[in-house]
XYZ file of C-alpha atoms in Angstrom:
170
model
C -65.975 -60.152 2.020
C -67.622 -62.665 4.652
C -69.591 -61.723 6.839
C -67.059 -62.738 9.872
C -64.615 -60.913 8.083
C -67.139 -57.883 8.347
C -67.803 -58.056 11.949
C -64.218 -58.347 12.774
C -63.164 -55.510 10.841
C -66.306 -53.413 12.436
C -64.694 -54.189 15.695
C -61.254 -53.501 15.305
C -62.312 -49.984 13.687
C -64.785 -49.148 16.636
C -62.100 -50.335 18.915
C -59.743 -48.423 17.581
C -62.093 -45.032 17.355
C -62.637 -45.734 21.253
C -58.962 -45.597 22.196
C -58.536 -42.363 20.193
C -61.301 -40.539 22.188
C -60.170 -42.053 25.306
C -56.501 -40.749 24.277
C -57.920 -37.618 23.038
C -59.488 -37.396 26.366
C -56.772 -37.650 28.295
C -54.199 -35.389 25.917
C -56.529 -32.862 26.918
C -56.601 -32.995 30.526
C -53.175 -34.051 30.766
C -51.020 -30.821 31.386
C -48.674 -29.728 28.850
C -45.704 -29.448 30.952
C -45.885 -32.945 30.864
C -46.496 -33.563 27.640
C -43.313 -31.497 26.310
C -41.156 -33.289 28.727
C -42.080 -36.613 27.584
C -41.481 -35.428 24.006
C -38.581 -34.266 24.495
C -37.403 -37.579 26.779
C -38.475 -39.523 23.694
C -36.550 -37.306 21.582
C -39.953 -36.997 19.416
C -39.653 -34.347 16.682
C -42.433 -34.154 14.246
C -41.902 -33.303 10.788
C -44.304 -30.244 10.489
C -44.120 -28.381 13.674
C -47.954 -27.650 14.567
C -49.315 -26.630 17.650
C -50.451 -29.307 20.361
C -54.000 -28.787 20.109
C -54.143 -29.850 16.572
C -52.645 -33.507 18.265
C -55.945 -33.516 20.469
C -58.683 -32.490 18.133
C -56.850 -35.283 15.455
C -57.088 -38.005 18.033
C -61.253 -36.867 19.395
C -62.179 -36.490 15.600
C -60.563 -39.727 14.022
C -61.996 -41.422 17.187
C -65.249 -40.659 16.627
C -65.373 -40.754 13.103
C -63.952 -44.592 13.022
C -66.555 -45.220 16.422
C -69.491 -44.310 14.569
C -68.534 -45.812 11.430
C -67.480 -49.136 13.045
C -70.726 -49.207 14.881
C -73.023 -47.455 12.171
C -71.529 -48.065 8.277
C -73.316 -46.481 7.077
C -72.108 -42.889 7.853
C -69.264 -43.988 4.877
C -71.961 -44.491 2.536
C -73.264 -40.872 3.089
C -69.431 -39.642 2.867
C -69.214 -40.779 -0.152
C -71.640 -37.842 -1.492
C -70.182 -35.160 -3.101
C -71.821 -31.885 -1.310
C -69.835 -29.323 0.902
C -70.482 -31.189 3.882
C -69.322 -34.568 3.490
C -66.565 -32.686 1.305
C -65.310 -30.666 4.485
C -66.135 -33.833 6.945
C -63.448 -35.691 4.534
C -60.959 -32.636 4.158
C -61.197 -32.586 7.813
C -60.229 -36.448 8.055
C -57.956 -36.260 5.981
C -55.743 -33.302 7.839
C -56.306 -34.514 10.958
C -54.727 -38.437 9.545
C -51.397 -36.072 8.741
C -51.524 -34.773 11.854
C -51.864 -38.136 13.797
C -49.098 -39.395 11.331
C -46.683 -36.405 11.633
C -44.452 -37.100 14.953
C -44.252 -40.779 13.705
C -42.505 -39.868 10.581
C -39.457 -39.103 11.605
C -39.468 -42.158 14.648
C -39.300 -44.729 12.191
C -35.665 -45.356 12.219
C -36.293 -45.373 15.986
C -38.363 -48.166 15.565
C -36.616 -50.375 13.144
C -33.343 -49.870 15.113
C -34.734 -51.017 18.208
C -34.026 -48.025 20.504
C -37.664 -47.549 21.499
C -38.500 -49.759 24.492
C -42.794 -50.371 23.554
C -43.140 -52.151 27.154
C -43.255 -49.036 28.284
C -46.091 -47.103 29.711
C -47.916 -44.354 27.674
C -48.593 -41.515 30.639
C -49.983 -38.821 28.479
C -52.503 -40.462 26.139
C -53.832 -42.334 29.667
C -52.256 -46.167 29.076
C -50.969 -46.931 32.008
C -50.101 -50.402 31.225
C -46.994 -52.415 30.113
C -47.280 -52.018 26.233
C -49.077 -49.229 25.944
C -46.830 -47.171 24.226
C -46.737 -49.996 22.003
C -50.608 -49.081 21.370
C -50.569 -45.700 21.223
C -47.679 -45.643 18.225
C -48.863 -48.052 16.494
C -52.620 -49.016 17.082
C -53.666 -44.700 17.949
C -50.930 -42.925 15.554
C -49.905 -45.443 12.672
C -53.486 -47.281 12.348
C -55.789 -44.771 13.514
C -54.010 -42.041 11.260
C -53.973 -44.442 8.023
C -57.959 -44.920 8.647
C -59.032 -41.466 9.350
C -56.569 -40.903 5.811
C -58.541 -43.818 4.112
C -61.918 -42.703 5.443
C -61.533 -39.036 4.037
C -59.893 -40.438 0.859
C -62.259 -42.922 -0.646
C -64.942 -44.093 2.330
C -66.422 -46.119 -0.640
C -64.540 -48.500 1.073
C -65.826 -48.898 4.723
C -69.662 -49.159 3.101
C -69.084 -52.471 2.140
C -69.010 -53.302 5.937
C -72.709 -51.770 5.838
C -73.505 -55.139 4.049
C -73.738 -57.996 7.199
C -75.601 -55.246 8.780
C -78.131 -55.616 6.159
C -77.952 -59.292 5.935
C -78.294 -59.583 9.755
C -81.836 -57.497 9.587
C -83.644 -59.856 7.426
């Protein structure tokens, strides 16, 4: 990999990690009246029912998980020991990925139909912008959840982004 490629990467993971905190965040202090009724505007069923606070935690750990490794690599080079930490640090990722994933399941014929209107504003994750639902499916849920999955899977991966950090010391 380049080392362009490297940096680029590093920044769309810590990017990412940062908008899953600030989501996180603001799932939290949002209040969960308001949550349910946007669910159930969007129609939003998730495949496993699990309780909402599993959503939050998902979104804080992920996010700061994919922060730190996008700033710091190598954290994925120490995940990729095999003791009982890194072991339940990985578990933990990987759950949390399923959970992130979960409502989205079931919204994909949503999405390829076309009845899902992304200009819209995401209220409860905090992106109050036109398009943020557009980030918060796809950038917080889909690519978030498939990184926190990869991350606890095989974070052999994300260590090779450790190397421009090296190169850039010397």
């Amino acid at each position: 990999m380049k080392n362009i490629t490297r940096i680029v990467l590093r920044t769309l993971i810590s990017i990412t990690g940062l908008l899953l905190i600030y989501s996180g965040f603001s799932l939290i202090f949002s209040s969960s009246m308001e949550i349910k009724e946007m669910m159930m505007i969007a129609k939003v069923k998730p495949l496993i029912p699990l309780p909402f606070v599993f959503m939050e935690l998902a979104f804080l750990y992920n996010g700061i998980l994919e922060f730190l490794i996008g700033l710091y690599p190598f954290i994925a080079e120490y995940l990729k020991k095999k003791n009982v930490i890194t072991i339940i640090l990985r578990l933990l990722s990987i759950f949390f990925a399923i959970v992130m994933i979960n409502p989205m399941i079931l919204e994909i014929h949503f999405i390829v139909v076309g009845k899902v209107n992304f200009m819209a504003l995401a209220t409860a994750p905090g992106l109050f912008f036109p398009g943020g639902l557009f980030v918060h499916v796809f950038i917080e849920h889909w690519f978030g959840g498939i990184l926190g999955f990869s991350i606890g899977v095989y974070p052999k991966v994300f260590s090779s982004l450790s190397k421009v950090v090296r190169k850039l010391k010397t």
